Coordinates of C-alpha atoms and ligand atoms in Angstrom, one line a residue:
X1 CA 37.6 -16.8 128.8
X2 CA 37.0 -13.2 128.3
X3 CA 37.4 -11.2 132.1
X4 CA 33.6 -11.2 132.4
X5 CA 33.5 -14.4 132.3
X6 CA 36.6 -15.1 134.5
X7 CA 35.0 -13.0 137.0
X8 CA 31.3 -14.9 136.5
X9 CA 32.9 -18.3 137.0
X10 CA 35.2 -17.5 140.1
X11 CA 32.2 -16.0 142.2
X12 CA 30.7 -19.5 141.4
X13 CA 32.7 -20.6 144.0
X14 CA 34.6 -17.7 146.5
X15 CA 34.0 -13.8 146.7
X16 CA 36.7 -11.6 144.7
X17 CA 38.8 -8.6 145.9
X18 CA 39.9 -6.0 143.9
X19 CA 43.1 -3.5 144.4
X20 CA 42.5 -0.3 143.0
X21 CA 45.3 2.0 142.0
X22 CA 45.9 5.6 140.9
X23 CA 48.6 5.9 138.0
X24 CA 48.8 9.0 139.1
X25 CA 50.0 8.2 142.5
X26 CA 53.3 6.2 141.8
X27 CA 55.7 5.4 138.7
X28 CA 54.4 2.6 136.5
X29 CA 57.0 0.3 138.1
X30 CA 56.0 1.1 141.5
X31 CA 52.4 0.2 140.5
X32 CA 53.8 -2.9 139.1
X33 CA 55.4 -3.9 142.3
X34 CA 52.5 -3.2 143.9
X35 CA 50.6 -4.9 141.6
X36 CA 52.5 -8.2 142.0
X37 CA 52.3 -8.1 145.9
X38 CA 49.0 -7.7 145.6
X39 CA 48.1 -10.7 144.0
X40 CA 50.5 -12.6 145.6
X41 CA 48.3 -11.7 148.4
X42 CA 45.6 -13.5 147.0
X43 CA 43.8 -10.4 145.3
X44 CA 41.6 -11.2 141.5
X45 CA 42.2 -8.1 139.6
X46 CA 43.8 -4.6 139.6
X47 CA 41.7 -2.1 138.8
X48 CA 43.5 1.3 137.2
X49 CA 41.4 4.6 137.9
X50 CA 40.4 7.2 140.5
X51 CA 41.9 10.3 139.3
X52 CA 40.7 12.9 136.8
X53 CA 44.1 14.5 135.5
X54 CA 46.1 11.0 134.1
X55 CA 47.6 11.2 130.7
X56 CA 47.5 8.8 128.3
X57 CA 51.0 8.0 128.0
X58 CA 51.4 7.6 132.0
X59 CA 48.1 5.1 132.0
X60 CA 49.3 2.9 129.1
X61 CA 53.1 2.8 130.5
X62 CA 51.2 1.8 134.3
X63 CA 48.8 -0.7 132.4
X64 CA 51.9 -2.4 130.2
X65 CA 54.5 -2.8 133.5
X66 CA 52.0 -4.0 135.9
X67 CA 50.9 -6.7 132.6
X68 CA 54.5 -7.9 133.0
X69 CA 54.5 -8.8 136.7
X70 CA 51.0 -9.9 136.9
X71 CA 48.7 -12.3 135.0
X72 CA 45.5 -11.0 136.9
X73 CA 43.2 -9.0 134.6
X74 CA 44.0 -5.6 134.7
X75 CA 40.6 -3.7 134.6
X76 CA 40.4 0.2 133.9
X77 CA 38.1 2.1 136.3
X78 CA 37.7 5.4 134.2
X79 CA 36.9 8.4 135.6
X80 CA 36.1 10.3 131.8
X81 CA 36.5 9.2 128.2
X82 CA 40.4 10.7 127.5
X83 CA 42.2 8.0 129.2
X84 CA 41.2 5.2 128.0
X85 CA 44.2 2.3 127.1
X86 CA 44.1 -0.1 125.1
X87 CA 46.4 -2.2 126.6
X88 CA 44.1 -3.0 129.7
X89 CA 42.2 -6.0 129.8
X90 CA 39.1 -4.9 130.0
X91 CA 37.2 -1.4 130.8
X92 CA 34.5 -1.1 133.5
X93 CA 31.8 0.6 130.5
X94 CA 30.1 2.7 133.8
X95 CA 27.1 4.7 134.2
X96 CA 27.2 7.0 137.0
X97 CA 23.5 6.4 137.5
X98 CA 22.7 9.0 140.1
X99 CA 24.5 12.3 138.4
X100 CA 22.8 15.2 138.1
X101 CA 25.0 15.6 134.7
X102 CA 24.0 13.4 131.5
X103 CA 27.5 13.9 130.9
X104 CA 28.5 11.3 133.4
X105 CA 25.3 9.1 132.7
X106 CA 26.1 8.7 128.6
X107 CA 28.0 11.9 127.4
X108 CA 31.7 10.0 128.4
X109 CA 30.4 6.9 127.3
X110 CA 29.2 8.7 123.6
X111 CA 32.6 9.9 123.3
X112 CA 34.3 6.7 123.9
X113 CA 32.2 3.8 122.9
X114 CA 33.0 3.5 119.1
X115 CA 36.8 3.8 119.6
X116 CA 36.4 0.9 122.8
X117 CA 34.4 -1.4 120.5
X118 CA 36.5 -1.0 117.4
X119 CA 40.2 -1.7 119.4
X120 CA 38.4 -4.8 120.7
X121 CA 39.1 -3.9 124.3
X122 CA 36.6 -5.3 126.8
X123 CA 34.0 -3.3 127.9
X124 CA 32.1 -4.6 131.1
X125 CA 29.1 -2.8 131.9
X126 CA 28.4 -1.2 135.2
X127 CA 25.5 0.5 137.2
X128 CA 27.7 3.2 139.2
X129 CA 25.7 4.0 142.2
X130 CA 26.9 6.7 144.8
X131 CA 26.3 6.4 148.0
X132 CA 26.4 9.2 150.9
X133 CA 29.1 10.5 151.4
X134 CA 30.4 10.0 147.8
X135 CA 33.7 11.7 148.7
X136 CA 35.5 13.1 145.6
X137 CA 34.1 10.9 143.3
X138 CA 30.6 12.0 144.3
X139 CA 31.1 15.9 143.8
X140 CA 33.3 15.2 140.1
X141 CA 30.7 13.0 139.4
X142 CA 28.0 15.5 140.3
X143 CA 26.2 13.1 142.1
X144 CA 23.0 13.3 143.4
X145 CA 24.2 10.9 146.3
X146 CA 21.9 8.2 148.1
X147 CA 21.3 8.8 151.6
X148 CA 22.8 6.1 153.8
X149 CA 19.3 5.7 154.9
X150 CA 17.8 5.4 151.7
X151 CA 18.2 1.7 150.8
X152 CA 14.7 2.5 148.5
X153 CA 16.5 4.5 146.3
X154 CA 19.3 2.0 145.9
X155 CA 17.5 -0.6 145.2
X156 CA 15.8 1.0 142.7
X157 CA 18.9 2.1 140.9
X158 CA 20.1 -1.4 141.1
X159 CA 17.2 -2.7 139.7
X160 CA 17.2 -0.8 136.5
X161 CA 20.7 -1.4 135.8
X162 CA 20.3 -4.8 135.7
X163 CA 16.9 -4.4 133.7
X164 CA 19.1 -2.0 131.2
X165 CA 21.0 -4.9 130.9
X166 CA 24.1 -4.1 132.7
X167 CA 26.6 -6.9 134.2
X168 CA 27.6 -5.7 137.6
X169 CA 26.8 -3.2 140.0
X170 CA 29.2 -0.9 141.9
X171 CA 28.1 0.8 145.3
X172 CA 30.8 3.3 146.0
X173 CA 30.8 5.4 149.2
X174 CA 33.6 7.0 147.8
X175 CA 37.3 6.7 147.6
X176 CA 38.7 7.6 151.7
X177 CA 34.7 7.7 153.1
X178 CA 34.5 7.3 156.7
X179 CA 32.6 4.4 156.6
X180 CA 31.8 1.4 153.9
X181 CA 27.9 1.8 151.9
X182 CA 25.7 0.4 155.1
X183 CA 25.0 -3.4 154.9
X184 CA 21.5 -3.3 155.1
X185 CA 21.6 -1.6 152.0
X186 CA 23.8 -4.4 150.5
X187 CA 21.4 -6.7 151.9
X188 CA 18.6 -4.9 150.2
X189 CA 20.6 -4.5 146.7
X190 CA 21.5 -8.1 146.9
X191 CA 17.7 -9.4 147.5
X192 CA 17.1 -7.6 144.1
X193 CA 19.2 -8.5 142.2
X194 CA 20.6 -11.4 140.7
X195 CA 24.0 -9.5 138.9
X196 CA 27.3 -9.8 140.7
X197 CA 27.9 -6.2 143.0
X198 CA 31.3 -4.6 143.8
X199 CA 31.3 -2.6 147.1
X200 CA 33.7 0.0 148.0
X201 CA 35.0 2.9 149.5
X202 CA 36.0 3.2 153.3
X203 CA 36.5 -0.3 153.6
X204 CA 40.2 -0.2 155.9
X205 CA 40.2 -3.6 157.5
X206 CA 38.9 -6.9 157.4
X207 CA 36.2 -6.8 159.9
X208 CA 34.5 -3.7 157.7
X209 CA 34.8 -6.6 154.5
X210 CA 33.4 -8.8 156.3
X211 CA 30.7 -6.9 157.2
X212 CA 30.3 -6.2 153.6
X213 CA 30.8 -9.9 151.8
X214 CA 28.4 -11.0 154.9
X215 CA 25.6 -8.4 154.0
X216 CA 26.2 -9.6 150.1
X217 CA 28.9 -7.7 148.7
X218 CA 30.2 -10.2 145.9
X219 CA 33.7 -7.9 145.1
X220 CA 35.2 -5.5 147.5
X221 CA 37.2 -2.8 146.1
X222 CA 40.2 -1.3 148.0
X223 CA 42.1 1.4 147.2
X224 CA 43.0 4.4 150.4
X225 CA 44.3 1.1 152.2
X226 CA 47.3 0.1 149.8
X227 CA 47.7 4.1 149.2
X228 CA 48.3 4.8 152.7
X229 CA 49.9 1.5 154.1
X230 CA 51.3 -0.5 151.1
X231 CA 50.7 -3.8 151.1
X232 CA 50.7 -4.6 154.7
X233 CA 49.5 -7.1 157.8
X234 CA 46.0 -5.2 156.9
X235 CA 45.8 -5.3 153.2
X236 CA 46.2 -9.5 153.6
X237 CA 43.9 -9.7 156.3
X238 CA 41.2 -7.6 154.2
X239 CA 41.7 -9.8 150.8
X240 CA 41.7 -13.3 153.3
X241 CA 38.8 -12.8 154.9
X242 CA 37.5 -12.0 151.3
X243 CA 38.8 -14.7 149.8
X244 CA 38.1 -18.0 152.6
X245 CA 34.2 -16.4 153.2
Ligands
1GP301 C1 37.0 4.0 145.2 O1 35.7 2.5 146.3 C2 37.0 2.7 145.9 O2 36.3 3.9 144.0 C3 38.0 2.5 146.9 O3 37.8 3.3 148.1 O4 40.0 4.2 148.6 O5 38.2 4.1 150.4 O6 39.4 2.0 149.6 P1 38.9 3.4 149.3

């Protein structure tokens, strides 16, 4: 089973959490450790991304000792097309569908796509939506961000994606946001669509991904919680509440 379909055939039955790290953040054995806690605590995948600046050498060295204590999939979360490694499991292939920049809509994508497909590394696509406030990821991205209140406009991204043919779709508030994507615009993405969708950004504790699993959030992505807390009391409380919904 590819890590698609690992992914497909667990939310047959629970709702997945993801633990997102920044190789830029730690050493590649810290992230390991971290890693391995991780999914002791019950977490499905680790996803590798979030910065802009990460060499090659320091992603594939993160990707190869978090492999050795781990036998979730490791999944890159890429912010461009220059760090891509080919040790990871699978890529999230994304489309930051509300840029401004066709550089972050197919440009990245262009650059890396024949190299992705010829290594044989997974490519899962994505519908990259971001929502208000967007945070960092929404100004690198130059993103022409959804108002909170705009559950239209989400929807409609959403929709398209999955008529383009895309496998998940991500609604990011950003990395550190004040507060999750509002549930009544997971609700409203969820009616629409039938693909699985990742949530993240601002979600801190377990009654915010509850909120968000409740509302129809299949995956919820953390990353600011583990950053700023390690894995902690919170952390497992976050990825249980997850995981027994
Ligand atoms: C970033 O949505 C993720 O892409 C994680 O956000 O760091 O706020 O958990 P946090």
């Amino acid at each position: 089973m590819n890590v698609l379909e690992t992914i497909i055939t667990k939310l047959q039955t629970k709702k997945l959490h993801m633990t997102l790290l920044d190789p830029d953040e730690q050493e590649p054995e810290a992230a390991a450790r971290i890693a391995a806690s991780a999914e002791t605590m019950g977490t499905d995948a680790v996803m590798l991304g979030g910065s802009t600046g990460v060499t090659q050498e320091l992603l594939d060295e993160t990707v190869e000792k978090i492999k050795e204590k781990v036998s979730i999939p490791v999944i890159l979360f890429p912010t461009t097309a220059s760090a891509v490694s080919l040790k990871a499991d699978a890529i999230y292939f994304m489309c930051l569908l509300n840029s401004r920049n066709p550089r972050f809509i197919m440009g990245e994508q262009m650059r890396a796509a024949a190299m992705v497909k010829q290594c044989g590394l997974e490519a899962i696509s994505m519908g990259y939506i971001i929502v208000e406030p967007g945070m960092e990821a929404g100004t690198i991205g130059e993103a022409d961000v959804v108002k909170r209140d705009d559950v239209k406009s989400a929807v409609g991204y959403s929709v398209a994606a999955e008529l383009l043919g895309m496998n998940l779709i991500y609604l990011e508030a950003g990395s550190g946001a004040p507060e999750p994507v509002p549930s009544e615009m997971i609700f409203a993405v969820k009616e629409a669509v039938d693909i699985p969708i990742l949530v993240g950004g601002g979600i801190r504790d377990a009654e915010k991904a509850g909120i968000a699993v409740n509302a129809g959030a299949d995956i919820i992505v953390t990353g600011s919680i583990v950053e700023e807390h390690g894995i902690s009391a919170r952390f497992r409380d976050i990825v249980k509440t997850i995981n027994e919904f």
